[in-house]
XYZ file of C-alpha atoms in Angstrom:
680
model
C -9.336 -66.274 -14.830
C -7.194 -63.496 -13.424
C -9.280 -60.887 -15.220
C -12.437 -62.236 -13.469
C -10.758 -61.861 -10.082
C -9.862 -58.279 -10.877
C -13.454 -57.639 -11.936
C -14.720 -58.979 -8.605
C -12.555 -56.513 -6.691
C -13.266 -53.510 -8.908
C -16.995 -54.149 -8.761
C -16.968 -53.626 -5.020
C -14.541 -50.758 -4.621
C -11.495 -49.204 -6.281
C -8.408 -51.282 -5.635
C -4.805 -50.250 -5.440
C -2.283 -51.675 -7.880
C -0.796 -53.813 -5.082
C -4.146 -55.487 -4.402
C -4.833 -56.058 -8.099
C -1.421 -57.584 -8.659
C -1.895 -59.846 -5.639
C -5.221 -61.010 -6.968
C -3.818 -61.672 -10.446
C -1.023 -63.701 -8.992
C -3.354 -65.721 -6.830
C -5.674 -66.498 -9.744
C -2.922 -67.582 -12.055
C -1.407 -69.895 -9.468
C -4.431 -71.557 -7.894
C -7.265 -71.717 -10.367
C -10.737 -70.184 -10.327
C -11.976 -71.228 -6.878
C -8.703 -70.497 -5.125
C -8.476 -67.219 -7.020
C -11.935 -66.204 -5.843
C -10.989 -67.055 -2.282
C -7.804 -64.982 -2.557
C -9.718 -62.082 -4.077
C -12.328 -62.194 -1.310
C -9.600 -62.200 1.325
C -7.838 -59.292 -0.340
C -11.119 -57.402 -0.580
C -11.840 -58.003 3.117
C -8.409 -56.635 3.997
C -9.033 -53.543 1.886
C -12.425 -52.947 3.500
C -11.001 -53.344 7.002
C -8.215 -50.914 6.212
C -10.732 -48.446 4.732
C -12.918 -48.644 7.865
C -9.891 -48.041 10.067
C -8.779 -45.050 8.012
C -12.326 -43.651 7.966
C -12.403 -43.750 11.758
C -9.039 -42.020 11.915
C -10.175 -39.344 9.461
C -13.382 -38.761 11.430
C -11.266 -38.143 14.488
C -8.812 -35.893 12.680
C -11.431 -33.663 11.048
C -13.925 -33.538 13.911
C -15.337 -30.029 14.065
C -14.916 -28.187 17.380
C -17.192 -25.419 18.640
C -15.371 -22.822 16.515
C -16.463 -24.513 13.316
C -12.909 -25.135 12.077
C -11.586 -28.648 11.653
C -9.334 -29.897 14.420
C -6.211 -29.813 12.228
C -6.880 -26.212 11.222
C -8.005 -25.157 14.689
C -4.937 -26.549 16.468
C -2.654 -24.420 14.309
C -3.993 -21.229 15.904
C -2.206 -20.448 19.168
C -3.578 -18.865 22.333
C -2.213 -15.488 21.211
C -3.999 -15.707 17.858
C -0.921 -16.537 15.775
C -1.567 -19.069 13.002
C 1.345 -21.526 12.737
C 2.328 -23.342 9.550
C 1.611 -26.841 10.920
C -0.162 -28.384 13.878
C 3.144 -29.732 15.142
C 4.883 -26.345 15.078
C 1.917 -24.784 16.908
C 2.135 -27.320 19.724
C 5.926 -27.293 19.981
C 6.222 -23.500 19.959
C 3.575 -22.950 22.600
C 4.782 -25.757 24.854
C 8.304 -24.322 24.612
C 7.034 -20.851 25.546
C 5.146 -22.260 28.528
C 8.178 -24.226 29.649
C 10.341 -21.147 29.446
C 7.816 -19.032 31.315
C 7.891 -21.333 34.335
C 11.622 -21.937 34.268
C 11.242 -25.636 33.510
C 13.069 -26.057 30.211
C 14.962 -29.316 30.218
C 18.703 -29.239 30.660
C 19.052 -30.719 27.173
C 17.150 -27.823 25.643
C 18.994 -24.882 27.177
C 22.153 -24.306 29.123
C 21.129 -23.946 32.763
C 24.569 -22.857 33.890
C 25.477 -19.212 34.272
C 27.695 -17.716 31.633
C 31.355 -17.696 32.511
C 32.920 -14.303 33.081
C 33.099 -12.624 29.673
C 34.244 -9.378 28.163
C 31.358 -6.969 27.668
C 33.069 -5.781 24.495
C 32.562 -9.236 22.965
C 28.793 -8.782 23.012
C 28.113 -5.251 21.767
C 29.221 -3.071 18.882
C 32.656 -1.604 19.574
C 34.260 1.366 17.849
C 37.935 0.490 17.847
C 40.363 3.375 18.287
C 37.512 5.793 18.920
C 36.535 8.264 21.599
C 33.702 10.761 21.653
C 34.238 14.439 20.970
C 33.629 16.254 24.313
C 33.136 19.548 22.484
C 29.897 18.305 20.872
C 28.291 16.431 23.754
C 25.509 18.989 24.166
C 23.660 17.552 21.176
C 24.861 13.946 21.408
C 22.177 11.273 21.736
C 22.015 7.499 21.626
C 20.778 7.738 18.042
C 23.519 10.000 16.702
C 26.217 8.677 19.035
C 28.374 7.243 16.240
C 28.534 10.579 14.431
C 30.108 12.207 17.518
C 33.032 9.788 17.673
C 36.543 10.792 16.764
C 39.670 8.768 16.104
C 41.828 7.974 19.088
C 45.029 6.017 19.368
C 44.202 4.634 22.792
C 40.485 4.372 23.360
C 37.789 1.946 22.227
C 34.165 2.636 23.073
C 31.082 0.458 22.958
C 27.785 1.439 21.412
C 25.322 2.661 24.059
C 23.947 -0.365 25.902
C 20.502 -0.173 27.506
C 21.055 -0.651 31.229
C 17.544 0.174 32.463
C 14.077 -0.602 31.177
C 11.690 2.327 30.577
C 10.131 1.818 33.994
C 13.522 2.222 35.678
C 14.318 -1.415 36.447
C 17.820 -2.658 35.757
C 18.198 -4.337 32.378
C 21.915 -5.102 32.727
C 23.345 -6.538 35.920
C 26.672 -7.675 37.316
C 28.934 -5.384 35.296
C 32.398 -4.880 36.695
C 35.869 -3.640 35.764
C 38.275 -6.556 35.963
C 41.311 -4.394 36.738
C 41.971 -0.684 37.048
C 44.719 0.712 34.881
C 47.520 2.952 36.027
C 45.630 6.066 34.936
C 42.284 5.854 36.672
C 41.314 9.407 35.783
C 40.500 8.292 32.228
C 36.873 8.244 31.130
C 35.240 4.943 32.056
C 31.583 5.290 31.033
C 29.392 7.725 29.110
C 25.803 8.011 30.351
C 22.513 8.802 28.620
C 19.051 9.483 30.017
C 15.687 7.893 29.406
C 15.107 9.888 26.206
C 18.521 8.912 24.874
C 20.150 12.309 25.388
C 23.672 12.666 26.816
C 23.865 13.100 30.607
C 27.478 12.947 31.755
C 30.611 10.838 31.930
C 32.421 9.169 34.811
C 36.139 8.590 35.195
C 37.402 5.235 36.432
C 38.445 6.747 39.742
C 34.961 8.228 40.263
C 32.661 5.440 39.142
C 29.332 5.696 40.979
C 28.149 3.108 43.458
C 25.918 1.503 42.380
C 27.500 1.591 38.959
C 24.219 2.419 37.194
C 22.620 5.570 38.681
C 18.826 5.768 38.761
C 18.639 8.393 35.995
C 20.898 6.501 33.560
C 19.217 4.329 30.913
C 22.066 3.836 28.421
C 25.805 3.595 29.009
C 28.748 3.441 26.614
C 31.809 1.694 28.069
C 35.395 2.804 27.390
C 38.571 0.699 27.293
C 42.153 1.731 26.555
C 44.740 -0.080 24.483
C 47.491 1.190 26.792
C 45.891 -0.620 29.742
C 45.213 -4.168 28.486
C 44.291 -5.348 31.955
C 41.449 -2.868 32.228
C 38.371 -4.703 30.899
C 34.647 -4.341 31.325
C 33.186 -7.781 31.964
C 29.903 -9.412 32.906
C 30.250 -11.366 36.150
C 28.918 -14.817 36.804
C 25.675 -14.848 38.699
C 23.558 -17.469 40.402
C 19.910 -16.939 41.183
C 18.034 -19.186 43.595
C 14.671 -20.081 42.199
C 12.185 -22.828 41.543
C 14.167 -25.971 40.878
C 11.957 -28.927 40.024
C 14.935 -31.246 39.522
C 16.522 -30.550 42.908
C 19.894 -29.689 41.405
C 22.487 -28.786 43.985
C 23.280 -25.448 42.316
C 20.258 -24.454 40.251
C 20.533 -21.344 38.150
C 18.536 -19.482 35.566
C 19.856 -19.260 32.022
C 21.687 -16.060 31.202
C 21.318 -14.173 28.947
C 17.571 -13.970 28.565
C 14.446 -12.749 30.280
C 12.845 -15.238 32.630
C 9.271 -14.652 33.692
C 7.499 -16.958 36.143
C 3.781 -16.513 36.555
C 1.958 -17.173 39.812
C 1.182 -20.853 40.108
C -0.287 -23.282 42.604
C 2.179 -25.905 43.893
C -0.766 -28.283 44.276
C -1.222 -28.132 40.522
C 2.436 -28.663 39.688
C 3.656 -31.430 42.004
C 2.407 -34.827 43.084
C -0.438 -34.557 45.600
C -1.782 -37.238 47.946
C -5.507 -36.460 48.246
C -7.103 -36.934 51.641
C -3.785 -37.857 53.257
C -1.704 -36.670 56.215
C 1.572 -37.870 57.760
C 1.391 -40.275 60.686
C 3.550 -38.286 63.130
C 3.411 -41.071 65.701
C 6.187 -42.686 63.685
C 8.315 -39.629 64.482
C 11.729 -39.263 62.897
C 11.424 -42.651 61.229
C 9.479 -40.786 58.548
C 11.841 -39.706 55.759
C 11.466 -38.393 52.267
C 12.136 -41.880 50.934
C 9.495 -43.506 53.179
C 7.068 -40.549 53.071
C 4.452 -42.345 50.988
C 4.427 -45.314 53.388
C 3.666 -43.092 56.389
C 0.536 -41.391 55.063
C -2.860 -41.842 56.686
C -6.265 -41.351 55.119
C -8.155 -38.307 56.389
C -11.313 -36.598 55.221
C -10.341 -32.992 54.716
C -6.662 -32.499 53.882
C -4.398 -32.866 50.861
C -0.601 -32.993 51.078
C 2.110 -32.516 48.487
C 5.132 -34.702 48.153
C 8.230 -33.258 49.896
C 9.421 -30.257 47.873
C 12.939 -28.930 48.265
C 12.491 -25.392 49.613
C 16.054 -24.685 50.820
C 19.552 -25.702 49.925
C 21.852 -27.248 52.483
C 23.439 -23.804 52.987
C 20.063 -22.350 53.975
C 19.414 -20.318 50.817
C 15.830 -20.625 49.578
C 14.998 -22.642 46.498
C 11.490 -21.193 46.605
C 12.113 -17.531 47.519
C 8.608 -16.512 46.484
C 6.599 -19.337 48.020
C 3.416 -17.715 49.331
C 0.590 -18.693 51.624
C -2.710 -16.805 51.903
C -5.793 -17.622 53.965
C -6.248 -18.816 57.511
C -6.698 -22.047 59.406
C -6.134 -23.443 62.884
C -4.440 -26.467 61.339
C -0.865 -27.053 60.221
C 0.612 -25.463 57.096
C 3.382 -27.881 56.255
C 5.569 -30.753 57.425
C 9.305 -30.040 57.486
C 12.260 -32.280 56.654
C 15.926 -31.538 57.264
C 18.799 -31.608 54.764
C 19.131 -35.379 55.223
C 15.462 -35.899 54.420
C 14.314 -36.751 57.988
C 11.054 -35.384 59.398
C 11.558 -32.422 61.722
C 7.949 -31.767 62.624
C 4.774 -29.933 61.587
C 4.428 -26.159 61.408
C 1.477 -23.804 61.739
C 0.721 -20.230 60.653
C 2.490 -18.761 63.708
C 5.716 -20.398 62.647
C 5.170 -19.100 59.098
C 4.797 -15.505 60.301
C 7.675 -15.880 62.762
C 10.058 -16.604 59.899
C 8.953 -13.631 57.762
C 6.322 -15.570 55.845
C 8.730 -18.316 54.911
C 9.532 -21.845 55.960
C 11.641 -22.554 59.020
C 15.348 -22.096 58.115
C 16.074 -25.623 59.388
C 13.614 -27.043 56.850
C 15.152 -28.062 53.536
C 12.126 -30.019 52.292
C 8.471 -29.308 53.013
C 5.186 -31.120 52.393
C 2.496 -28.454 51.971
C -0.960 -29.077 53.458
C -4.286 -27.873 52.095
C -7.625 -28.228 53.884
C -10.857 -28.633 51.968
C -12.919 -26.897 54.672
C -10.703 -23.782 54.853
C -9.947 -21.047 52.376
C -6.252 -21.293 51.840
C -4.017 -20.830 48.830
C -0.418 -21.819 48.273
C 1.250 -20.167 45.282
C 4.653 -19.451 43.772
C 4.869 -15.711 43.204
C 5.697 -13.952 39.952
C 9.306 -13.145 39.179
C 11.010 -11.480 36.228
C 14.714 -11.003 35.669
C 16.175 -8.697 33.046
C 19.546 -9.446 31.571
C 21.703 -8.268 28.719
C 20.599 -10.037 25.537
C 23.738 -11.388 23.917
C 22.198 -14.301 22.047
C 20.919 -14.154 18.486
C 17.481 -15.419 19.452
C 14.707 -12.966 18.524
C 13.176 -10.954 21.336
C 9.450 -10.312 21.665
C 7.475 -7.419 23.118
C 3.711 -7.092 23.559
C 1.861 -3.796 23.042
C -1.654 -3.360 24.464
C -3.567 -3.897 27.679
C -1.589 -6.114 30.077
C 1.311 -6.162 27.589
C 4.885 -4.978 28.067
C 3.832 -1.517 26.851
C 0.406 0.088 26.793
C 1.124 2.157 23.671
C 3.100 1.588 20.490
C 4.866 4.936 20.824
C 6.107 4.030 24.307
C 7.417 0.716 23.019
C 9.225 2.215 20.024
C 10.723 4.955 22.173
C 12.078 2.378 24.611
C 13.669 0.365 21.791
C 15.450 3.204 19.998
C 18.978 2.087 19.173
C 18.081 -1.594 19.638
C 19.179 -3.354 16.432
C 18.533 -6.929 17.586
C 16.061 -9.137 15.735
C 12.773 -8.651 17.577
C 9.025 -8.897 17.196
C 6.566 -6.307 18.476
C 3.143 -7.937 18.750
C 0.312 -5.406 18.859
C -2.829 -6.721 20.541
C -6.262 -6.084 18.951
C -7.651 -2.572 19.171
C -7.308 0.976 17.869
C -4.234 2.998 18.830
C -4.441 6.801 18.596
C -0.836 7.670 17.712
C -1.569 11.408 17.719
C -2.788 11.169 21.329
C 0.235 9.024 22.252
C 2.489 11.830 20.992
C 0.779 14.458 23.163
C -2.277 15.364 21.087
C -3.532 18.893 20.544
C -1.882 20.188 23.732
C 1.508 19.395 22.189
C 0.915 20.158 18.508
C -1.930 22.659 17.986
C 0.376 25.691 18.230
C 3.676 24.060 17.239
C 5.873 26.247 15.019
C 9.305 24.761 15.716
C 11.994 23.741 13.257
C 12.648 20.165 14.451
C 13.392 17.328 12.049
C 10.750 14.613 11.817
C 13.182 12.146 13.408
C 13.398 14.367 16.495
C 9.692 14.490 17.324
C 8.678 10.813 17.338
C 10.387 7.413 17.380
C 11.324 5.431 14.289
C 10.745 1.670 14.132
C 14.228 0.336 15.023
C 16.020 -1.870 12.467
C 15.411 -5.633 12.371
C 11.898 -5.333 13.783
C 8.830 -7.382 12.893
C 5.779 -5.246 13.661
C 2.873 -7.703 13.838
C -0.783 -6.884 14.388
C -2.731 -9.586 16.212
C -6.327 -9.688 15.020
C -7.798 -6.319 14.039
C -5.284 -3.573 14.785
C -5.661 0.044 13.667
C -3.113 2.846 14.019
C -4.819 6.230 13.691
C -3.578 9.777 13.278
C -6.525 11.959 12.194
C -6.342 15.269 14.074
C -8.680 18.057 13.022
C -7.173 21.232 11.571
C -7.493 23.061 14.885
C -5.654 20.267 16.742
C -2.431 20.357 14.725
C -0.455 23.200 13.176
C 0.664 23.172 9.557
C 4.257 22.796 10.760
C 3.453 19.773 12.914
C 1.371 18.258 10.098
C 4.518 18.239 7.954
C 6.413 16.260 10.632
C 4.146 13.610 12.156
C 3.160 10.251 10.670
C 1.472 7.269 12.366
C 4.449 5.062 11.461
C 8.085 5.929 10.665
C 10.509 3.395 9.168
C 14.141 3.597 8.029
C 15.926 0.226 8.225
C 15.079 -3.429 7.728
C 11.529 -4.065 8.913
C 8.481 -6.259 8.401
C 5.083 -4.649 8.945
C 2.253 -7.169 8.970
C -1.505 -7.151 9.460
C -2.031 -3.475 10.292
C -4.616 -0.902 9.241
C -3.291 2.664 9.267
C -5.600 5.657 8.868
C -4.184 9.172 8.541
C -5.316 12.747 7.903
C -3.792 16.210 8.349
C -0.308 14.754 8.815
C 2.746 13.922 6.728
C 2.080 10.353 5.545
C 0.251 7.270 6.757
C 3.635 5.506 6.587
C 6.907 7.422 6.313
C 9.593 5.025 5.048
C 12.683 7.205 4.729
C 16.360 6.182 4.754
C 17.534 9.823 4.419
C 20.509 8.694 2.358
C 22.206 7.202 5.437
C 24.768 4.489 4.767
C 23.556 2.452 7.743
C 20.312 1.696 5.884
C 21.939 0.610 2.608
C 20.723 -2.801 1.478
C 17.910 -2.899 4.034
C 14.754 -4.914 3.368
C 11.317 -3.336 3.827
C 8.430 -5.803 3.808
C 4.728 -4.942 4.099
C 2.257 -7.835 4.352
C -1.534 -7.505 4.625
C -1.292 -3.776 5.315
C -4.119 -1.325 4.649
C -2.954 2.295 4.556
C -5.498 5.082 4.008
C -4.742 8.805 3.771
C -8.000 10.736 3.996
C -8.485 14.073 2.233
C -6.859 16.767 4.345
C -7.931 20.249 5.372
C -5.112 21.821 3.388
C -2.271 20.782 5.713
C 0.150 17.868 5.673
C 1.372 15.966 2.614
C -0.645 14.254 -0.113
C 1.066 10.848 -0.217
C -0.251 7.873 1.709
C 3.030 5.980 1.754
C 6.072 8.205 1.195
C 9.462 6.547 0.709
C 13.007 7.817 0.538
C 14.955 4.974 -1.026
C 17.427 2.885 0.949
C 20.234 2.475 -1.574
C 20.343 -1.037 -3.048
C 17.391 -1.900 -0.823
C 14.444 -4.238 -1.281
C 10.798 -3.197 -0.921
C 8.001 -5.760 -0.982
C 4.297 -4.973 -0.693
C 2.112 -8.070 -0.685
C -1.680 -8.243 -0.313
C -1.801 -4.544 0.582
C -4.422 -1.839 0.042
C -3.068 1.704 -0.281
C -5.523 4.583 -0.810
C -5.166 8.341 -0.947
C -4.591 11.329 -3.218
C -1.208 9.784 -4.136
C -1.108 6.263 -2.648
C 2.648 5.631 -3.104
C 5.739 7.629 -3.996
C 9.471 7.000 -3.699
C 12.542 9.081 -4.464
C 16.130 7.938 -4.930
C 19.010 8.907 -2.659
C 22.203 9.812 -4.542
C 22.725 6.484 -6.264
C 26.024 5.825 -8.020
C 26.703 3.739 -11.104
C 25.880 0.091 -10.465
C 23.382 0.817 -7.688
C 19.860 -0.528 -7.912
C 16.839 -0.962 -5.666
C 14.008 -3.454 -6.250
C 10.417 -2.385 -5.555
C 7.801 -5.125 -5.814
C 4.033 -4.892 -5.445
C 2.199 -8.219 -5.462
C -1.589 -8.613 -5.227
C -2.064 -4.994 -4.211
C -4.706 -2.332 -4.747
C -3.339 1.195 -5.267
C -6.272 3.551 -5.492
C -6.174 7.335 -5.945
C -9.045 9.628 -5.085
C -8.851 11.345 -8.460
C -5.337 12.602 -9.215
C -3.515 11.666 -12.390
C -1.543 8.759 -10.919
C -1.385 6.292 -7.998
C 2.348 5.569 -8.046
C 5.082 8.197 -8.248
C 8.635 7.083 -9.067
C 11.044 9.959 -8.640
C 14.723 10.569 -9.356
C 16.580 12.887 -6.988
C 20.045 14.425 -7.057
C 22.696 12.885 -9.297
C 21.089 9.503 -9.724
C 23.181 6.997 -11.697
C 21.491 3.801 -10.488
C 18.903 1.581 -12.153
C 15.871 0.727 -10.030
C 13.316 -1.979 -10.797
C 9.617 -1.485 -10.062
C 7.551 -4.647 -10.560
C 3.760 -4.775 -10.241
C 2.438 -8.351 -10.205
C -1.343 -8.917 -10.316
C -2.154 -5.429 -9.036
C -4.882 -2.904 -9.727
C -3.370 0.563 -10.172
C -6.048 3.184 -10.558
C -4.890 5.966 -12.918
C -1.442 4.397 -13.254
C 2.234 5.295 -12.720
C 4.215 8.497 -13.212
C 7.978 9.006 -13.276
C 9.336 12.463 -12.539
C 12.188 14.352 -10.910
C 11.692 15.617 -7.395
C 14.057 18.551 -7.940
C 13.265 21.522 -10.124
C 15.800 20.548 -12.803
C 13.461 18.147 -14.539
C 15.841 17.471 -17.417
C 17.540 14.711 -15.406
C 16.562 11.313 -16.813
C 14.773 8.782 -14.630
C 16.098 5.238 -14.410
C 13.231 2.910 -13.534
C 12.667 -0.455 -15.183
C 8.871 -0.759 -14.836
C 7.198 -4.137 -15.307
C 3.435 -4.663 -15.246
C 2.385 -8.311 -15.037
C -1.317 -9.258 -14.950
C -2.322 -5.697 -14.060
C -5.314 -3.662 -15.210
C -4.932 -2.643 -18.840
C -5.990 0.960 -18.233
C -3.076 1.615 -15.828
C -1.191 4.312 -17.700
C 2.559 5.000 -17.492
C 3.607 8.603 -18.008
C 6.940 10.413 -17.780
C 7.333 14.065 -16.885
C 10.884 13.776 -18.164
C 12.961 11.131 -19.903
C 12.975 7.589 -18.530
C 15.934 5.582 -19.790
C 14.137 2.246 -20.142
C 10.809 1.529 -21.761
C 8.261 -0.190 -19.512
C 7.412 -3.860 -19.970
C 3.683 -4.660 -19.961
C 2.728 -8.357 -19.897
C -0.727 -9.970 -19.887
C -2.776 -6.809 -19.270
C -6.144 -7.539 -17.685
C -9.253 -5.886 -19.106
C -11.735 -4.559 -16.582
C -15.098 -6.315 -16.596
C -18.028 -3.951 -16.025
C -20.403 -4.930 -13.226
C -24.046 -4.945 -14.308
C -26.575 -4.496 -11.525
C -30.001 -5.866 -12.455
C -32.673 -3.174 -12.497
C -30.189 -0.323 -12.353
């Protein structure tokens, strides 16, 4: 009997084990008729549930105008970034919007100002150090640390950016808590916009204001012999939009707060077609406001908005009114919430385009038959970033910086975690660096680091959409000397480069990733995702490599889903490794394609290399293969590269111009399949 019940269910639709077990139990307990009834009921429940789920699925996968399903489409943000889940897309963007209008909830961020704190707690400090005044002529923000000397009394901070590239203050409210007995000691060291040393100030001659207009970086000095002398960041309170009517509203510090222009009528409760019945006079209060409204045909009115504190300071310092009308602009309430009266445009102008100073709350009026706009103006506040939260910059039209070079130059010396988002388009890096006027006749002896900015450490360089960096000057636009210096992109420390196309010609490399043997870059991680780098055939100037690397000792290099083309697509040399050192180089799902030379990948040993480096190629196509060699003339030095080829093309050769200590490991070689074109 129970088997017949199961057959009834399975004949109509697949049943879950729970339904089948329920049906079996019902049949065994109640006989054939009762079992059939139980099976029919169970089947009806299953069908109802299926119909409900089908409706839900139809809603979830409904196709919008873009052609993507709703669940896929919602993951793509307004800025083009694809988030991992629909939930993260919504939460991230809502959070960004909330931050941009200064309306993050108190539970989400600390809305109190920071208490007075020691500046030296928030920046790198060189204890027992002072700078060497005899070498200041060539001291810059970048080489600042190398100009420091030991001192028994002084500690000095790393250079802190105190102005943005456009000259606005980036650090505010700095003060000395107490002067020491010897005020003629050096208090600050100043640098200009390009990071070069300007001058120093003693404590007894500190400028007023503290940050002169031509100073963009400052290093702060403290002395162990004067423990009371401390550089600190003061408390600060900024009056601004305060939707919760807190008695002492503030903006969060540190951080950058940007408030875009907005319409108060879109952000607060509005009574449409209403006006206050002023015949009731002072009996109208904020609490009874709604009860004293009258219907009218042509005006809208907002609920009472707090526009001033009880001390007269504005809550809405950038409340704006544009347009004209013979009617009233707003109704005013005092600090106790009682109606003061109604105010027109003359009153607005009389008080310097602001509300009457006696008005602490205002109901704004809009007329449908008059062109008038109320808005809350834009405001941005720069502050010293002391949190560990990543910082973001936008490059492109209407972004923080119009050009990538300008952005990188402004961020030199900034080691915070940060993302530089490059908006869609093509960026001519050669033109950004001055073009032919700067480089056609150049015959100087500058180092490559001195002529263009390097991507600062801990940066995520992210292309949004289709982004191309180009450096393709003709031979008459760039000298041979300049062609040996310039590259579209220079990297040294930890970095992630994602979703960029880089095209180069008549220059050094498409990407110059060079640690120069500097200890500060040891152990750094270099990640390249979805990068296409192309080095076109040159006119006899510049270098041959597309991507040229100088190893960061014990570093990590990852290339994933990349296309690298050129005469020599990739080369790397070691940097004075010692015994026990080792760097990992991984290519995954990459195409390395030479234009006809003997190899696509060059792995070089330089100097007295004693390390063991690993080069792993996973599911890659390497046209012409890999070559190990020594970059110096004494080619008898052995190379130390453990080379592994996994699922790579079988015809990728591995050759050694001198001894390599470890034999390569080749696993699962893939045979090329010829393409047959019909009729060819």
